[in-house]
Short mmCIF file of C-alpha atoms in Angstrom, two decimals:
data_model
loop_
_atom_site.label_atom_id
_atom_site.label_comp_id
_atom_site.label_asym_id
_atom_site.label_seq_id
_atom_site.Cartn_x
_atom_site.Cartn_y
_atom_site.Cartn_z
CA MET T 1008 3.54 -25.24 0.20
CA ILE T 1009 7.05 -23.44 -0.53
CA GLU T 1010 8.74 -21.80 1.72
CA THR T 1011 9.02 -18.15 1.97
CA ILE T 1012 11.60 -15.72 3.13
CA THR T 1013 10.73 -12.34 5.34
CA LEU T 1014 10.62 -9.53 4.02
CA GLU T 1015 13.36 -8.31 6.21
CA GLN T 1016 15.45 -10.86 4.46
CA ALA T 1017 14.75 -10.17 0.99
CA VAL T 1018 15.30 -6.16 1.89
CA GLU T 1019 19.10 -7.42 3.16
CA LYS T 1020 19.47 -9.87 0.22
CA LEU T 1021 18.74 -7.08 -2.25
CA LEU T 1022 21.06 -4.38 -0.24
CA GLN T 1023 24.15 -6.27 -0.69
CA ALA T 1024 23.46 -7.33 -4.43
CA GLU T 1025 25.46 -6.17 -6.90
CA ASP T 1026 24.59 -5.83 -10.85
CA ILE T 1027 21.36 -6.71 -10.27
CA LEU T 1028 18.68 -8.02 -13.54
CA VAL T 1029 15.08 -7.68 -12.90
CA LEU T 1030 12.89 -10.13 -14.95
CA CYS T 1031 9.10 -9.40 -15.73
CA HIS T 1032 6.68 -11.74 -17.15
CA LYS T 1033 6.17 -12.16 -20.99
CA ASN T 1034 2.44 -10.64 -22.00
CA PRO T 1035 3.58 -7.89 -19.40
CA ASP T 1036 0.72 -6.07 -17.53
CA GLY T 1037 0.99 -2.65 -15.66
CA ASP T 1038 1.76 -5.02 -11.94
CA THR T 1039 4.91 -6.42 -13.34
CA LEU T 1040 5.90 -3.77 -15.00
CA GLY T 1041 4.96 -1.40 -12.11
CA SER T 1042 6.39 -3.55 -9.50
CA ALA T 1043 9.83 -3.89 -11.52
CA GLY T 1044 10.34 0.07 -12.09
CA ALA T 1045 9.56 0.60 -8.53
CA LEU T 1046 12.16 -1.79 -7.31
CA LEU T 1047 14.49 -0.51 -10.44
CA HIS T 1048 14.93 3.21 -9.34
CA ALA T 1049 15.07 1.95 -5.57
CA LEU T 1050 18.21 0.31 -6.45
CA GLN T 1051 19.65 2.84 -8.38
CA ALA T 1052 18.98 5.34 -6.10
CA LYS T 1053 21.11 2.93 -3.48
CA GLY T 1054 23.90 3.44 -5.93
CA LYS T 1055 23.31 -0.05 -7.75
CA ARG T 1056 23.80 -0.98 -11.26
CA ALA T 1057 20.08 -2.30 -12.21
CA ALA T 1058 18.08 -3.35 -15.62
CA VAL T 1059 15.25 -4.42 -16.36
CA LEU T 1060 14.43 -7.48 -18.91
CA CYS T 1061 11.18 -8.59 -20.55
CA SER T 1062 10.73 -10.92 -23.12
CA ASP T 1063 7.83 -9.57 -25.19
CA PRO T 1064 7.75 -5.55 -26.17
CA ILE T 1065 6.78 -3.03 -23.67
CA ALA T 1066 3.24 -0.93 -24.96
CA PRO T 1067 4.81 2.97 -25.42
CA ARG T 1068 2.02 3.68 -22.76
CA TYR T 1069 4.12 2.12 -20.00
CA ASP T 1070 6.92 4.61 -21.52
CA PHE T 1071 6.13 6.99 -18.07
CA LEU T 1072 7.72 4.13 -15.83
CA GLN T 1073 11.16 5.39 -17.09
CA LEU T 1074 12.38 1.50 -17.25
CA SER T 1075 16.22 1.01 -17.94
CA LEU T 1076 16.09 -2.17 -20.30
CA TYR T 1077 18.70 -4.70 -20.37
CA ASP T 1078 21.06 -4.44 -23.17
CA GLU T 1079 23.54 -7.58 -22.51
CA SER T 1080 26.53 -4.83 -22.30
CA TRP T 1081 27.34 -6.13 -18.38
CA GLN T 1082 27.08 -9.45 -16.48
CA PRO T 1083 23.76 -9.61 -14.05
CA GLY T 1084 25.29 -11.08 -10.09
CA TYR T 1085 21.86 -11.20 -8.87
CA VAL T 1086 18.64 -11.83 -10.60
CA VAL T 1087 15.12 -10.74 -8.99
CA ALA T 1088 11.81 -12.08 -10.86
CA VAL T 1089 8.95 -9.90 -10.35
CA ASP T 1090 5.05 -10.64 -10.50
CA ILE T 1091 6.09 -13.96 -12.02
CA ALA T 1092 4.68 -17.37 -10.67
CA GLY T 1093 6.45 -20.16 -12.90
CA THR T 1094 9.26 -20.75 -15.15
CA GLN T 1095 6.61 -21.16 -17.86
CA LEU T 1096 5.87 -17.59 -18.06
CA PHE T 1097 9.35 -16.02 -18.58
CA GLY T 1098 9.48 -16.23 -22.46
CA GLU T 1099 12.11 -16.88 -24.76
CA LYS T 1100 14.08 -13.54 -23.94
CA SER T 1101 14.60 -14.51 -19.90
CA VAL T 1102 14.11 -18.03 -19.61
CA GLU T 1103 17.31 -18.98 -18.73
CA TRP T 1104 17.76 -15.86 -16.51
CA GLY T 1105 14.51 -16.90 -14.73
CA LYS T 1106 16.10 -20.83 -13.99
CA ARG T 1107 18.54 -18.66 -12.09
CA ALA T 1108 16.69 -16.35 -10.32
CA ASP T 1109 17.73 -15.68 -7.09
CA LEU T 1110 15.17 -14.43 -5.73
CA CYS T 1111 10.94 -14.13 -6.74
CA ILE T 1112 8.80 -11.34 -5.24
CA ASP T 1113 5.59 -12.41 -5.61
CA HIS T 1114 1.72 -12.23 -5.10
CA HIS T 1115 0.38 -15.78 -6.34
CA ALA T 1116 -0.40 -18.14 -4.18
CA THR T 1117 0.33 -20.68 -7.69
CA ASN T 1118 3.77 -19.63 -7.23
CA SER T 1119 6.36 -22.82 -7.63
CA GLY T 1120 8.99 -21.89 -5.70
CA TYR T 1121 11.57 -21.88 -8.66
CA ALA T 1122 13.89 -19.18 -6.74
CA GLY T 1123 16.46 -19.19 -4.98
CA ASP T 1124 14.83 -17.00 -2.62
CA THR T 1125 10.95 -16.44 -2.75
CA LEU T 1126 8.79 -13.59 -0.99
CA VAL T 1127 5.29 -14.34 -1.56
CA ARG T 1128 2.31 -13.37 -0.14
CA PRO T 1129 -1.12 -14.48 -1.49
CA GLU T 1130 -3.08 -11.60 0.45
CA ALA T 1131 -1.46 -8.83 -1.35
CA ALA T 1132 -3.56 -7.38 -4.17
CA ALA T 1133 -0.85 -7.07 -6.55
CA THR T 1134 3.10 -7.59 -6.18
CA ALA T 1135 3.31 -3.61 -6.18
CA GLU T 1136 1.48 -3.95 -2.74
CA ILE T 1137 4.74 -5.96 -1.66
CA MET T 1138 7.16 -3.86 -3.29
CA TYR T 1139 5.93 -0.61 -1.43
CA GLU T 1140 6.82 -2.65 1.85
CA VAL T 1141 10.42 -3.40 0.11
CA ILE T 1142 11.12 0.19 -0.56
CA GLU T 1143 10.21 1.19 2.15
CA LYS T 1144 12.42 -1.76 4.65
CA MET T 1145 15.38 -0.38 2.30
CA ASP T 1146 15.00 3.15 3.30
CA THR T 1147 14.53 4.45 -0.01
CA PRO T 1148 12.63 7.44 -0.77
CA ILE T 1149 9.77 7.24 -2.56
CA THR T 1150 10.15 9.83 -5.28
CA PRO T 1151 7.11 10.76 -7.66
CA LEU T 1152 8.23 8.87 -9.97
CA ILE T 1153 8.67 5.23 -8.18
CA ALA T 1154 5.31 6.21 -6.47
CA SER T 1155 4.01 6.21 -9.97
CA CYS T 1156 5.41 2.70 -10.60
CA LEU T 1157 3.43 1.71 -7.58
CA TYR T 1158 0.20 2.64 -8.17
CA THR T 1159 0.63 1.57 -12.01
CA GLY T 1160 1.14 -2.02 -10.05
CA LEU T 1161 -1.72 -1.23 -7.48
CA SER T 1162 -4.25 0.28 -9.88
CA THR T 1163 -4.13 -2.37 -12.64
CA ASP T 1164 -4.17 -5.69 -10.87
CA THR T 1165 -7.39 -4.52 -9.19
CA GLY T 1166 -9.23 -3.00 -11.91
CA CYS T 1167 -8.96 0.27 -10.60
CA PHE T 1168 -9.68 -1.30 -7.33
CA LYS T 1169 -12.64 -2.83 -8.32
CA PHE T 1170 -11.74 -6.08 -8.21
CA SER T 1171 -12.58 -8.64 -4.80
CA ASN T 1172 -8.60 -8.74 -4.60
CA THR T 1173 -8.89 -5.32 -3.53
CA THR T 1174 -8.57 -4.60 0.80
CA ALA T 1175 -8.45 -2.05 2.78
CA TYR T 1176 -4.83 -1.86 3.01
CA THR T 1177 -4.82 -1.78 -0.72
CA HIS T 1178 -6.35 1.67 -0.28
CA GLN T 1179 -3.68 2.34 2.51
CA VAL T 1180 -0.97 1.85 0.27
CA ALA T 1181 -2.40 3.51 -2.74
CA ALA T 1182 -3.16 6.51 -0.60
CA ARG T 1183 0.53 6.95 1.06
CA VAL T 1184 1.96 6.66 -2.79
CA ILE T 1185 -0.22 9.24 -3.81
CA GLU T 1186 0.81 11.36 -1.05
CA LYS T 1187 4.38 10.73 -2.24
CA GLY T 1188 3.55 12.09 -5.95
CA ALA T 1189 1.81 9.35 -7.92
CA ASP T 1190 -0.19 11.73 -10.54
CA LEU T 1191 -3.68 10.26 -9.76
CA ILE T 1192 -5.72 12.16 -12.39
CA ARG T 1193 -3.19 11.11 -15.28
CA LEU T 1194 -2.35 7.54 -14.61
CA ASN T 1195 -5.84 7.14 -14.23
CA GLN T 1196 -6.73 8.79 -17.44
CA LEU T 1197 -3.85 6.89 -19.14
CA LEU T 1198 -4.24 3.84 -17.58
CA PHE T 1199 -8.43 3.52 -17.76
CA GLU T 1200 -10.01 5.70 -19.21
CA SER T 1201 -8.14 6.39 -23.09
CA LYS T 1202 -8.48 3.56 -25.72
CA SER T 1203 -6.69 3.43 -28.69
CA ARG T 1204 -8.96 3.19 -31.72
CA SER T 1205 -7.14 -0.29 -32.17
CA ARG T 1206 -8.15 -1.05 -28.62
CA LEU T 1207 -11.70 -0.10 -29.79
CA ALA T 1208 -11.33 -2.36 -33.15
CA ILE T 1209 -10.20 -5.28 -31.35
CA GLU T 1210 -13.28 -5.14 -28.78
CA GLN T 1211 -15.34 -5.10 -31.64
CA ILE T 1212 -14.36 -8.39 -33.09
CA ALA T 1213 -13.78 -9.98 -30.05
CA THR T 1214 -17.50 -9.48 -28.96
CA SER T 1215 -18.82 -10.85 -32.11
CA HIS T 1216 -17.23 -14.20 -31.10
CA ILE T 1217 -19.03 -14.29 -27.46
CA GLU T 1218 -20.28 -17.49 -26.40
CA TYR T 1219 -22.93 -18.52 -23.92
CA HIS T 1220 -22.92 -21.75 -22.22
CA PHE T 1221 -23.89 -23.43 -19.15
CA ASP T 1222 -27.72 -21.63 -19.07
CA GLY T 1223 -25.52 -18.23 -19.63
CA ARG T 1224 -23.39 -19.24 -16.65
CA CYS T 1225 -20.09 -18.74 -19.15
CA ALA T 1226 -19.70 -16.46 -21.76
CA LEU T 1227 -16.30 -17.35 -23.62
CA MET T 1228 -14.67 -14.62 -26.54
CA TYR T 1229 -11.88 -15.51 -28.31
CA VAL T 1230 -9.41 -13.46 -31.06
CA THR T 1231 -7.82 -15.08 -33.48
CA ARG T 1232 -3.88 -14.09 -34.77
CA ASP T 1233 -4.95 -12.84 -38.01
CA GLU T 1234 -7.91 -10.68 -36.23
CA ILE T 1235 -5.37 -9.33 -34.07
CA ARG T 1236 -3.24 -8.12 -37.05
CA GLN T 1237 -6.04 -6.57 -38.62
CA ALA T 1238 -6.86 -4.29 -35.82
CA GLY T 1239 -3.28 -3.45 -35.61
CA ALA T 1240 -3.65 -4.02 -31.51
CA ASP T 1241 -0.79 -5.00 -29.19
CA ASP T 1242 -0.57 -6.59 -26.19
CA THR T 1243 -2.05 -3.88 -23.82
CA ASP T 1244 -5.20 -3.25 -26.21
CA LEU T 1245 -5.59 -7.21 -25.43
CA GLU T 1246 -5.08 -7.43 -22.13
CA GLY T 1247 -8.34 -4.55 -21.71
CA ILE T 1248 -10.31 -6.98 -22.83
CA THR T 1249 -10.27 -10.09 -20.59
CA SER T 1250 -12.97 -8.52 -18.15
CA ILE T 1251 -15.62 -8.09 -20.78
CA PRO T 1252 -17.17 -11.78 -20.51
CA ARG T 1253 -17.50 -11.68 -16.65
CA ALA T 1254 -19.11 -8.35 -16.86
CA ILE T 1255 -22.29 -9.40 -18.80
CA GLU T 1256 -25.12 -9.86 -16.62
CA GLY T 1257 -25.66 -13.39 -15.15
CA VAL T 1258 -22.29 -14.26 -15.68
CA GLN T 1259 -20.04 -16.26 -13.21
CA VAL T 1260 -17.13 -17.45 -15.21
CA GLY T 1261 -15.94 -15.09 -18.04
CA ILE T 1262 -12.93 -16.74 -20.35
CA THR T 1263 -11.16 -14.98 -23.31
CA MET T 1264 -8.88 -16.31 -25.37
CA ARG T 1265 -6.42 -14.94 -27.42
CA GLN T 1266 -4.19 -16.43 -30.15
CA LEU T 1267 -0.29 -15.85 -29.82
CA GLU T 1268 2.44 -15.41 -32.29
CA SER T 1269 3.32 -19.37 -31.67
CA GLY T 1270 -0.32 -20.23 -32.35
CA SER T 1271 -1.07 -21.06 -29.54
CA TYR T 1272 -4.14 -19.58 -27.51
CA LYS T 1273 -3.86 -17.99 -24.25
CA VAL T 1274 -7.04 -18.29 -21.90
CA SER T 1275 -7.79 -15.97 -19.08
CA VAL T 1276 -10.22 -16.60 -16.39
CA ARG T 1277 -12.38 -14.70 -14.79
CA THR T 1278 -14.82 -15.43 -12.02
CA LEU T 1279 -17.32 -14.33 -9.53
CA GLU T 1280 -17.75 -15.79 -6.06
CA PRO T 1281 -17.88 -19.07 -5.04
CA ILE T 1282 -16.40 -19.88 -8.93
CA ASP T 1283 -12.66 -20.69 -8.45
CA ALA T 1284 -10.53 -19.33 -11.56
CA ALA T 1285 -7.34 -20.76 -9.91
CA SER T 1286 -8.83 -24.41 -10.41
CA ILE T 1287 -10.21 -23.81 -14.02
CA ALA T 1288 -6.58 -22.69 -14.85
CA ALA T 1289 -4.55 -25.65 -13.06
CA GLY T 1290 -6.57 -27.98 -15.32
CA LEU T 1291 -4.64 -26.94 -17.95
CA GLY T 1292 -1.48 -25.96 -16.28
CA GLY T 1293 -1.71 -22.67 -15.36
CA GLY T 1294 -2.88 -21.07 -11.86
CA GLY T 1295 -3.48 -17.61 -10.92
CA HIS T 1296 -6.33 -15.99 -8.15
CA ASN T 1297 -9.39 -17.10 -7.17
CA ARG T 1298 -10.99 -14.68 -9.23
CA ALA T 1299 -8.73 -14.15 -12.17
CA SER T 1300 -6.12 -16.72 -13.53
CA GLY T 1301 -4.99 -17.90 -16.69
CA CYS T 1302 -3.32 -20.35 -18.91
CA GLU T 1303 -1.68 -21.39 -22.22
CA PHE T 1304 -3.00 -23.84 -24.57
CA PHE T 1305 -1.31 -25.15 -27.44
CA GLY T 1306 -4.00 -26.64 -29.90
CA ASN T 1307 -6.27 -25.24 -32.51
CA LEU T 1308 -9.33 -23.22 -31.29
CA GLU T 1309 -12.03 -25.70 -30.77
CA ASN T 1310 -9.65 -28.25 -29.03
CA ALA T 1311 -8.90 -25.31 -26.99
CA LYS T 1312 -12.51 -24.36 -26.29
CA ALA T 1313 -13.21 -27.67 -25.70
CA ALA T 1314 -10.89 -28.31 -22.85
CA VAL T 1315 -11.40 -25.01 -20.97
CA LEU T 1316 -15.12 -25.38 -21.17
CA ALA T 1317 -14.54 -29.14 -19.51
CA GLU T 1318 -12.88 -27.55 -16.40
CA VAL T 1319 -15.71 -24.89 -16.13
CA ALA T 1320 -17.91 -27.55 -16.27
CA LYS T 1321 -16.07 -28.91 -12.93
CA GLN T 1322 -16.23 -25.94 -11.06
CA LEU T 1323 -20.03 -25.07 -12.35
#
């Protein structure tokens, strides 16, 4: 088990740091982006130079986070990784910075401890839940912009507070950021109630590939790179489909496989109790949470399916 520093120690290091680079994981989701955005704006409010770096493009739907992206015009003196459990999640553009991360703030129990210092709370529903406490301890006012960033992380990593990782404290933090100015109605509509035509197209394609295994207890769904191009879908559209297989009646394990530009497959595992999603992903070199985990598989589709189903079989 890795050693983790205290909240107070992490805040002290952030307040002492200068020229800070905040790293998001590849294929960015709302938690890594929202948490990074909240920290970015809090640091800038303290008069510090800070910027965000992500290996993959950030979907336009997250423009409201107002992220200042790193343009390489200055040299970072301190590197913070946000919501990143291991170095394999950095991506090509940020992996070298990730290897020299000074601090990691994360909520994954599978965090590998790659950073110089690590603040990990596996009981937190989202990294944004931890980031709320970090910013409060920094004695930085939570503006409506910071509040919207935090709400984005909290809501997206809990499926709008429907997933089993949601706790009473998660709701308490959400209430506090709403009080600080997070636009609940606008954000929920943007993040959960609005679907692009490309999202609908990729859902139609992906659901046509659903397969049932182990007497219907496992549903596997996949989409290839050619199909993704055909639908005109972006990463935000693709992240949104991962909950579909698990939502099917009688399914305990939902698997979504989507092909990346490299040809490899990103595998998302979603489970119902008592099935451990993290154990399934760990067998393939990945990790995550008990109910939601993932990994990347290098190989063709049929080999990827066989490998994933072999790990599912161990759990079922």
